[in-house]
PDB file of C-alpha atoms in Angstrom:
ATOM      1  CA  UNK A   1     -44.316  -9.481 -52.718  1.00 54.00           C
ATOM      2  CA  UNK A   2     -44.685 -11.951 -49.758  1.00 57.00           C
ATOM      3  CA  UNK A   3     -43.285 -15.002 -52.395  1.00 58.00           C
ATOM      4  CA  UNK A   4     -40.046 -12.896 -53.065  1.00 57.00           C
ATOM      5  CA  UNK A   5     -39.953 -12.610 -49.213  1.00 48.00           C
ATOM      6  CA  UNK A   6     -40.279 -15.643 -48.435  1.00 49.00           C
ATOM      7  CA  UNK A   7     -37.759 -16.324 -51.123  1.00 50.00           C
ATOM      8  CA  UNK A   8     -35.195 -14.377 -50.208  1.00 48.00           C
ATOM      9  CA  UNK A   9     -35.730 -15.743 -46.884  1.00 47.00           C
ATOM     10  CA  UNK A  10     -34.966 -19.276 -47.865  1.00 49.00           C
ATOM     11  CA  UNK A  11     -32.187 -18.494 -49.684  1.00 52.00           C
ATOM     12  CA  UNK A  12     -30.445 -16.665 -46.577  1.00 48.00           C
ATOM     13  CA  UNK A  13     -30.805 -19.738 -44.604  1.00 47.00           C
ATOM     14  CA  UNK A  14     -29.685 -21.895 -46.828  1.00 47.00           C
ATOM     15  CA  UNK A  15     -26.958 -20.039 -47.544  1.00 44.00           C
ATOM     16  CA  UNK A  16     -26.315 -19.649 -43.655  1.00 44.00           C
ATOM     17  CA  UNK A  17     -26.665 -23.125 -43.061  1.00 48.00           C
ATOM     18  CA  UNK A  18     -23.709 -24.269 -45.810  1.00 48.00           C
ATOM     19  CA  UNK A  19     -21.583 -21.693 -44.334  1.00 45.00           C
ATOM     20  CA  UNK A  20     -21.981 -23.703 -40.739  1.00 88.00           C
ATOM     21  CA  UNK A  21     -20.237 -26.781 -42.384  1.00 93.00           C
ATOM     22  CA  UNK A  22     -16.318 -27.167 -42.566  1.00 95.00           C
ATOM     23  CA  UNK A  23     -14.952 -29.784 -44.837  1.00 97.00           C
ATOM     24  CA  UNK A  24     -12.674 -32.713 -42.589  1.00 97.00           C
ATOM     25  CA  UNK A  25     -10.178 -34.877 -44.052  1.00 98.00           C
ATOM     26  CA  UNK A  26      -9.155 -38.293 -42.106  1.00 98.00           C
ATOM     27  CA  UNK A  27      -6.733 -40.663 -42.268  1.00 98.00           C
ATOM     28  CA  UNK A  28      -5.674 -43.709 -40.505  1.00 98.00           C
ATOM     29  CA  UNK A  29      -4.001 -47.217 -40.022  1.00 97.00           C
ATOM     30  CA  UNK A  30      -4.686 -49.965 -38.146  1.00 96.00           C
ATOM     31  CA  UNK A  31      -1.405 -52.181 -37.667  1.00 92.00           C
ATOM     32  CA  UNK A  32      -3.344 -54.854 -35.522  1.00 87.00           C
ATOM     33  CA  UNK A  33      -1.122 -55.285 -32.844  1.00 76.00           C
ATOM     34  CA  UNK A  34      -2.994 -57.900 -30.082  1.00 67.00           C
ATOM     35  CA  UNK A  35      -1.124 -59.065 -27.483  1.00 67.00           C
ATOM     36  CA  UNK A  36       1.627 -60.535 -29.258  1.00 72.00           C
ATOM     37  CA  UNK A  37      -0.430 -61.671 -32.457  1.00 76.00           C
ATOM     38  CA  UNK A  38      -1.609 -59.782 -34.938  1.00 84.00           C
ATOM     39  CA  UNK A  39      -5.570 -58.845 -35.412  1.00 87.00           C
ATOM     40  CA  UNK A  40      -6.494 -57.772 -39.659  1.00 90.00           C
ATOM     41  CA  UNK A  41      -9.550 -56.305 -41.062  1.00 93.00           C
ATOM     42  CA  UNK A  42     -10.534 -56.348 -44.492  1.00 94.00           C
ATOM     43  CA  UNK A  43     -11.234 -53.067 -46.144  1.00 96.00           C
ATOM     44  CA  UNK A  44     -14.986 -53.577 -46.430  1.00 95.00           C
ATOM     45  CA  UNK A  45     -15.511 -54.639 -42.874  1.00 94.00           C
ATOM     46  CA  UNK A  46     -12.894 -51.212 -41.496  1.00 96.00           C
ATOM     47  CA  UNK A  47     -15.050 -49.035 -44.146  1.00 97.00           C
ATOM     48  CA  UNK A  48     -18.328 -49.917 -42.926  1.00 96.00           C
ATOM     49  CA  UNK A  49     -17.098 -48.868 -39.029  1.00 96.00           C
ATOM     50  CA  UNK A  50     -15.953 -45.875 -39.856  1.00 98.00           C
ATOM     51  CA  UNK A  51     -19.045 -44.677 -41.997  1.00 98.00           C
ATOM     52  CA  UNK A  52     -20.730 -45.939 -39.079  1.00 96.00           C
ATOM     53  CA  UNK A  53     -19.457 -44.396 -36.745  1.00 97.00           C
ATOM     54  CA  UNK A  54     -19.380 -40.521 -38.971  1.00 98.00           C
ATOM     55  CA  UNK A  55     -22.841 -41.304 -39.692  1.00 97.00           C
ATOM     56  CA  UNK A  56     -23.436 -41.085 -35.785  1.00 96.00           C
ATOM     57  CA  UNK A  57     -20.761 -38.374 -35.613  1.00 96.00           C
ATOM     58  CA  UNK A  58     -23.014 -36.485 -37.362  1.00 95.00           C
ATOM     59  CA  UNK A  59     -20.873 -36.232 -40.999  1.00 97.00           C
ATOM     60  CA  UNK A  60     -22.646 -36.010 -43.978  1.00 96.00           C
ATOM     61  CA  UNK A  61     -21.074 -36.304 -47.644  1.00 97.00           C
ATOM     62  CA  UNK A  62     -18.866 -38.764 -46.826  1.00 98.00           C
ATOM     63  CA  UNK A  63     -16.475 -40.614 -48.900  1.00 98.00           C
ATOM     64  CA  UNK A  64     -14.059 -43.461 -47.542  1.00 98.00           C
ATOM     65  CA  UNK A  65     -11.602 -45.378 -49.686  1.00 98.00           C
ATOM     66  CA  UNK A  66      -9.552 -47.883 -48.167  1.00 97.00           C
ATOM     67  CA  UNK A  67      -6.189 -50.160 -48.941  1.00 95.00           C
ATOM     68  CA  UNK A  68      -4.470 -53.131 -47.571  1.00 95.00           C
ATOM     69  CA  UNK A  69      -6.189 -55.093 -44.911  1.00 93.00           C
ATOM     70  CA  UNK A  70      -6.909 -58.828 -46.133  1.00 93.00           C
ATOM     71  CA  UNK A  71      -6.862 -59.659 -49.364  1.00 88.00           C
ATOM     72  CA  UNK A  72      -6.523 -62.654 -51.949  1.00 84.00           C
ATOM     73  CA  UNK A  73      -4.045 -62.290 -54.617  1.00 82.00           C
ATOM     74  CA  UNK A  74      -4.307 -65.470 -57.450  1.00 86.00           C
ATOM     75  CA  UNK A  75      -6.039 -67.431 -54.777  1.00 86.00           C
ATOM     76  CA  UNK A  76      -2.576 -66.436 -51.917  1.00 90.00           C
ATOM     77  CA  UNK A  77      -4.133 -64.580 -49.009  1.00 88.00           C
ATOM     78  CA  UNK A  78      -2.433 -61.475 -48.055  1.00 90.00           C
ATOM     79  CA  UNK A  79      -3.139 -59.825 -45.161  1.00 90.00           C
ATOM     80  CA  UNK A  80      -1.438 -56.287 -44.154  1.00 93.00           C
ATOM     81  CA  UNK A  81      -2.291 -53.318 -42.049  1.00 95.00           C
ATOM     82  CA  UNK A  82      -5.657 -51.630 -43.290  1.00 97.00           C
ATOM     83  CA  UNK A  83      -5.350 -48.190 -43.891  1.00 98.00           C
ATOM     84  CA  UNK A  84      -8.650 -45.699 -44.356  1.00 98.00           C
ATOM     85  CA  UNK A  85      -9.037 -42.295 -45.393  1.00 98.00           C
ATOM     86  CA  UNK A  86     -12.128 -40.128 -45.368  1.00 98.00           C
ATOM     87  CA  UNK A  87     -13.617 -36.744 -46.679  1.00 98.00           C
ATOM     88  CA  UNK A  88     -16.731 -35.199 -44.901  1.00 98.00           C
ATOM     89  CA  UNK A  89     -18.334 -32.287 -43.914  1.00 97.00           C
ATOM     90  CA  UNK A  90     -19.817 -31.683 -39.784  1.00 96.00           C
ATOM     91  CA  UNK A  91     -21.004 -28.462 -38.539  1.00 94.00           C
ATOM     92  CA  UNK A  92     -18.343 -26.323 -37.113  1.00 89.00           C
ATOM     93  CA  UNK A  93     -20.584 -25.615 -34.353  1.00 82.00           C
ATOM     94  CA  UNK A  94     -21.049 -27.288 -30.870  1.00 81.00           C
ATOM     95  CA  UNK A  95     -23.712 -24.526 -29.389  1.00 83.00           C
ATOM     96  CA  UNK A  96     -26.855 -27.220 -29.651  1.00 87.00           C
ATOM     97  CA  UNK A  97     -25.532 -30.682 -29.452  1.00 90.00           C
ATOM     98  CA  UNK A  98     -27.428 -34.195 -28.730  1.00 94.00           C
ATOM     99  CA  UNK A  99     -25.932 -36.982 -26.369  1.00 95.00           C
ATOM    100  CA  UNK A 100     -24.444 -39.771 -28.318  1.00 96.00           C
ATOM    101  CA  UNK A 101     -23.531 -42.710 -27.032  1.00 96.00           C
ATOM    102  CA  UNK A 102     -21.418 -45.249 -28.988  1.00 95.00           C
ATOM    103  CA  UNK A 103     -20.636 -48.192 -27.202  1.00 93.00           C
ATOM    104  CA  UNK A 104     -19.249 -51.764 -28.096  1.00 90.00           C
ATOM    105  CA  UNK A 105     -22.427 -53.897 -29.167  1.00 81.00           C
ATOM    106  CA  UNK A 106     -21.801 -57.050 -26.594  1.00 75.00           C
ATOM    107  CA  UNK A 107     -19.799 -58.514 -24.132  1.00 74.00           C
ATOM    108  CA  UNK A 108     -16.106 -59.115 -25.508  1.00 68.00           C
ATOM    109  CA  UNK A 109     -16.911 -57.759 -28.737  1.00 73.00           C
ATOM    110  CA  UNK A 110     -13.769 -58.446 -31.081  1.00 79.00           C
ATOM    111  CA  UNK A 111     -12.992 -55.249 -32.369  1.00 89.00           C
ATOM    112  CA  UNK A 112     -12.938 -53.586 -29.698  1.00 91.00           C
ATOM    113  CA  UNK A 113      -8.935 -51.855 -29.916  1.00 91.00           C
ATOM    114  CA  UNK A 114      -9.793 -51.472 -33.794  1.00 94.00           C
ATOM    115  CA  UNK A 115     -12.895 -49.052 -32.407  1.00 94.00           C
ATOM    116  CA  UNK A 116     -11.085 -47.385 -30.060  1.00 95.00           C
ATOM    117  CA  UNK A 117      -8.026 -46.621 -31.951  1.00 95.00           C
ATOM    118  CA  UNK A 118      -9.861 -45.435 -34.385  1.00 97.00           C
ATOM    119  CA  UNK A 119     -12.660 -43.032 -32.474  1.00 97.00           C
ATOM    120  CA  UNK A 120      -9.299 -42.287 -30.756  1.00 97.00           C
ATOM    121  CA  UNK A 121      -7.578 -40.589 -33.978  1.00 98.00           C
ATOM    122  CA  UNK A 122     -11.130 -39.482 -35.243  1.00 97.00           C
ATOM    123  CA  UNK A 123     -12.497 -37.119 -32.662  1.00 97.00           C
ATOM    124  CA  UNK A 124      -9.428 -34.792 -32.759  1.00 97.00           C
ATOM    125  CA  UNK A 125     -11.010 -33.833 -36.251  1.00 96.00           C
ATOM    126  CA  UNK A 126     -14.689 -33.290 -35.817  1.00 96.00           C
ATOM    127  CA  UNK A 127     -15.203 -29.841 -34.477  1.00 93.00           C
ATOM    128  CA  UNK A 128     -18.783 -30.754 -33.733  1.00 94.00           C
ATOM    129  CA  UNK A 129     -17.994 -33.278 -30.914  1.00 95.00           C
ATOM    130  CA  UNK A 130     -17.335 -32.944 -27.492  1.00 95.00           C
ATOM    131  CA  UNK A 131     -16.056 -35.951 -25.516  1.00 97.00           C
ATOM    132  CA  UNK A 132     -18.093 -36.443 -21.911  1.00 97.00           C
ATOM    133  CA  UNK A 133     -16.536 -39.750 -21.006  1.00 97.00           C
ATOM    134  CA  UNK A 134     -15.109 -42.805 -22.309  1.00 97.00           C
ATOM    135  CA  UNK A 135     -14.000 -46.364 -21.060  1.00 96.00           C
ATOM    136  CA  UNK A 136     -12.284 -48.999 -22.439  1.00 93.00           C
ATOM    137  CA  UNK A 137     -11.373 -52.346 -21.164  1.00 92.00           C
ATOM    138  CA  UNK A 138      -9.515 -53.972 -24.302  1.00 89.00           C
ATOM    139  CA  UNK A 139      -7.242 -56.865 -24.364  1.00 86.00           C
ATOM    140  CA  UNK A 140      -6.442 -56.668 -27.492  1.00 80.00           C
ATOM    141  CA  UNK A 141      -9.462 -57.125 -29.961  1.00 84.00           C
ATOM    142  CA  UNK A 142     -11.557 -58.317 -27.444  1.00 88.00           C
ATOM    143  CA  UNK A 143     -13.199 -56.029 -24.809  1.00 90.00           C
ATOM    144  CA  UNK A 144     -15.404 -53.617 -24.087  1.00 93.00           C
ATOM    145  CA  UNK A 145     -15.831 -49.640 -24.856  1.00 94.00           C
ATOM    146  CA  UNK A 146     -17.962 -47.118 -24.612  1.00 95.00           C
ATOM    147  CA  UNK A 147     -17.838 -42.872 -25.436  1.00 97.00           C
ATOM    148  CA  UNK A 148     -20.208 -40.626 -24.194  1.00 97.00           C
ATOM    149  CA  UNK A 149     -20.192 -37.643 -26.531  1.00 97.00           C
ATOM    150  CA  UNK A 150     -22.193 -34.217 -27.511  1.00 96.00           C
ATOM    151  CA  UNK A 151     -23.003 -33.925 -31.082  1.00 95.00           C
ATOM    152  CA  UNK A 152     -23.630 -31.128 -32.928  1.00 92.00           C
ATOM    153  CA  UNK A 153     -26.073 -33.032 -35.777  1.00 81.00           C
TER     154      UNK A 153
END
């Protein structure tokens, strides 16, 4: 009796816990634009930020795919705006949250509009962040951020 209780008792909360995640769609493009030059990523290099910075968002299940960005075609290099798209899930809930700080990683860092831009576009989408603060001092790819967010993880 107390093993179908305890059974049953799993199964509600798991049950109860899928039903607290909400499936997110993203999409972006970075068109480089740097104080009169142009700054281009290669889709392996924009791919790994952004499942960085989910990861730390607290998405799980995620799947990025990416085009454009710089590429070599017959030995030509190419390089156009990078465009990213994502699927995840986060919790649709913001009740018990952690402080998350993401924040550029040193002085001048070089992709520092790229990060912004892009946490920029990406917050308005994850229901389980709340944005504290944020400062940016960018000239272009060089610069400094930082966001101070709550997290639902």
């Amino acid at each position: 009796m107390r093993s179908i209780l305890a059974l049953c008792l799993l199964m509600a909360s798991l049950t109860s816990t899928a039903a607290d995640y909400v499936a997110r769609k993203f999409s972006f493009t970075y068109f480089g634009n740097d104080l009169g030059s142009r700054t281009y990523y290669s889709c392996d290099s924009a791919e790994d930020m952004l499942k960085e910075h989910l990861e730390r968002l607290g998405a799980q299940s995620i799947r990025t795919s990416c085009f454009g960005g710089i590429q070599t075609w017959g030995g030509r290099l190419d390089a156009q705006p990078v465009s990213l798209s994502a699927r995840f899930q986060v919790l649709n809930d913001i009740s018990a949250t952690s402080r998350v700080v993401l924040s550029s990683r040193s002085r001048g860092e070089e992709n520092c509009d790229f990060n912004v831009s892009l946490l920029r576009q990406l917050l308005k989408v994850m229901p389980n962040v709340k944005l504290v603060s944020r400062q940016s001092s960018c000239r272009g790819s060089r610069g400094n951020w930082n966001y101070t967010l709550d997290v639902a993880l």
